[in-house]
Coordinates of C-alpha atoms in Angstrom, one line a residue:
E10 CA 6.1 4.0 -9.9
E11 CA 5.6 7.1 -7.8
R12 CA 1.9 6.3 -7.4
G13 CA 2.7 2.8 -6.3
G14 CA 0.6 1.2 -9.0
I15 CA 1.1 -2.4 -10.0
S16 CA 3.1 -2.9 -13.2
F17 CA 2.7 -6.3 -14.9
E18 CA 5.5 -7.2 -17.3
S19 CA 4.3 -9.3 -20.1
E20 CA 5.5 -10.5 -23.5
E21 CA 3.4 -10.2 -26.6
A22 CA 3.4 -12.6 -29.5
K23 CA 4.5 -11.2 -32.9
F24 CA 3.5 -13.2 -36.0
I25 CA 6.1 -13.4 -38.8
F26 CA 4.6 -14.1 -42.2
N27 CA 6.3 -15.6 -45.3
A28 CA 5.9 -14.4 -48.9
E29 CA 2.8 -16.6 -49.2
R30 CA 1.2 -14.7 -46.2
R31 CA 1.4 -17.8 -44.0
I32 CA 2.7 -17.7 -40.5
E33 CA 6.4 -18.6 -40.6
R34 CA 7.1 -18.3 -36.9
I35 CA 5.9 -16.6 -33.8
E36 CA 8.3 -14.5 -31.8
Q37 CA 8.0 -13.0 -28.3
T38 CA 8.4 -9.2 -28.1
Q39 CA 8.9 -7.3 -24.9
R40 CA 7.8 -3.7 -24.2
N41 CA 10.5 -1.2 -24.6
D42 CA 10.9 2.3 -23.2
A43 CA 8.9 3.8 -26.1
H44 CA 6.0 1.4 -25.4
K45 CA 6.1 2.3 -21.7
L46 CA 6.1 6.0 -22.5
I47 CA 3.1 5.7 -24.7
E48 CA 1.3 3.6 -22.1
E49 CA 2.0 6.2 -19.5
C50 CA 0.7 9.0 -21.8
M51 CA -2.5 7.0 -22.4
I52 CA -3.0 6.5 -18.6
L53 CA -2.5 10.3 -18.1
A54 CA -5.1 11.0 -20.8
N55 CA -7.5 8.5 -19.2
I56 CA -7.0 10.2 -15.7
S57 CA -7.6 13.6 -17.2
A58 CA -10.8 12.5 -18.9
A59 CA -12.1 11.0 -15.7
R60 CA -11.3 14.1 -13.7
F61 CA -12.9 16.3 -16.3
V62 CA -16.2 14.5 -16.3
E63 CA -16.2 14.3 -12.5
K64 CA -15.6 18.1 -12.2
A65 CA -18.3 18.8 -14.8
K66 CA -20.6 16.4 -12.9
E67 CA -21.4 14.7 -16.2
P68 CA -22.5 11.0 -16.2
A69 CA -19.7 8.7 -17.3
L70 CA -18.5 5.1 -17.1
F71 CA -15.5 4.9 -14.9
R72 CA -13.0 2.0 -15.1
I73 CA -13.2 0.6 -11.6
H74 CA -10.8 -1.9 -10.0
D75 CA -11.8 -2.7 -6.4
K76 CA -9.5 -3.9 -3.7
P77 CA -8.9 -7.7 -3.4
S78 CA -11.2 -9.5 -1.0
T79 CA -9.9 -10.6 2.3
E80 CA -10.3 -14.2 1.3
A81 CA -8.2 -13.7 -1.9
I82 CA -5.5 -11.9 0.1
T83 CA -5.4 -14.7 2.7
S84 CA -5.3 -17.4 0.0
F85 CA -2.5 -15.6 -1.9
R86 CA -0.5 -15.1 1.3
S87 CA -0.7 -18.8 2.1
V88 CA 0.7 -19.7 -1.3
L89 CA 3.5 -17.1 -0.8
A90 CA 4.3 -18.5 2.6
E91 CA 4.9 -21.9 1.2
L92 CA 7.4 -20.4 -1.2
G93 CA 9.1 -18.4 1.6
L94 CA 7.6 -15.1 0.4
E95 CA 5.5 -12.5 2.1
L96 CA 3.1 -9.8 0.9
P97 CA 3.8 -6.6 2.9
G98 CA 1.0 -4.3 4.0
G99 CA -0.6 -6.0 6.9
N100 CA -4.3 -6.7 6.8
K101 CA -4.9 -4.2 4.0
P102 CA -2.1 -4.3 1.4
E103 CA -1.9 -1.3 -0.9
P104 CA -1.0 -1.4 -4.6
R105 CA 2.5 -0.4 -3.6
D106 CA 2.9 -3.6 -1.5
Y107 CA 1.9 -5.7 -4.5
A108 CA 4.4 -3.8 -6.7
E109 CA 7.1 -4.3 -4.1
L110 CA 6.4 -8.0 -4.1
L111 CA 6.6 -8.2 -7.9
E112 CA 9.9 -6.3 -7.9
S113 CA 11.4 -8.6 -5.3
V114 CA 10.6 -11.8 -7.3
A115 CA 11.4 -10.4 -10.8
D116 CA 14.6 -12.5 -11.1
R117 CA 13.2 -15.7 -9.8
P118 CA 12.5 -18.6 -12.3
D119 CA 8.9 -18.7 -11.1
A120 CA 8.3 -14.9 -11.4
E121 CA 5.8 -15.3 -14.2
M122 CA 3.8 -17.8 -12.3
L123 CA 3.8 -15.5 -9.2
Q124 CA 2.7 -12.6 -11.3
T125 CA -0.2 -14.7 -12.7
M126 CA -1.2 -15.8 -9.2
L127 CA -1.1 -12.2 -8.0
L128 CA -3.2 -11.1 -10.9
R129 CA -5.8 -13.9 -10.2
S130 CA -6.0 -12.9 -6.6
M131 CA -7.2 -9.5 -7.7
K132 CA -10.8 -8.5 -8.6
Q133 CA -11.6 -8.0 -12.2
A134 CA -11.8 -4.4 -13.4
I135 CA -15.3 -3.3 -14.4
Y136 CA -17.1 -0.2 -15.9
D137 CA -19.4 1.6 -13.5
P138 CA -21.1 5.0 -13.4
E139 CA -20.0 5.3 -9.7
N140 CA -16.3 6.1 -9.4
R141 CA -14.7 4.0 -6.7
G142 CA -11.1 4.3 -8.0
H143 CA -8.7 1.9 -9.6
F144 CA -6.8 -0.2 -7.1
G145 CA -4.2 -1.7 -9.4
L146 CA -3.2 1.6 -10.9
A147 CA -3.4 3.3 -7.4
L148 CA -5.7 6.0 -8.8
Q149 CA -8.8 7.8 -7.4
S150 CA -10.2 8.5 -10.8
Y151 CA -9.8 6.5 -14.0
A152 CA -11.8 6.1 -17.2
H153 CA -11.1 4.7 -20.6
F154 CA -10.8 7.5 -23.1
T155 CA -7.9 6.7 -25.5
S156 CA -9.4 4.0 -27.8
P157 CA -12.9 5.1 -29.0
I158 CA -12.7 2.9 -32.1
R159 CA -12.0 -0.2 -30.0
R160 CA -14.0 0.3 -26.9
Y161 CA -17.5 1.6 -26.5
P162 CA -17.0 3.1 -23.0
D163 CA -14.2 5.3 -24.6
L164 CA -16.7 6.5 -27.2
T165 CA -19.3 7.4 -24.6
L166 CA -16.8 9.4 -22.8
H167 CA -15.8 11.3 -25.9
R168 CA -19.5 12.2 -26.5

């Protein structure tokens, strides 16, 4: 929150199995404070790893999230205007402005749709050897480090 990064609230599906190991039902689970704490610790580890390789001038793959294009911002703003909403931040909204918008619509019945539209107005995050920062997290340096058994870029950073 202090950084002004964008926080997307999402629900995950949890599969409940019966004695025969067949899916009995699917329940939605929400992130609790423990999940959020672990997520924040992982983000801090990823930041630290990115800063370490930068300081050491070692080659690395950074997790890059560029700013949204002017066209995407304009399009998103036109949809918001039809709903009586506004994205603050003038011509160059910052992550904090997007976070403020999400917070202001959190109790609306269309909040999930608005969050999805906001997400789709953003550029996709990529891996790049040139660090250009992570817009969504409002960070100057970010790399994936915490899941080397799941993601190859994490493994390369460990090496």
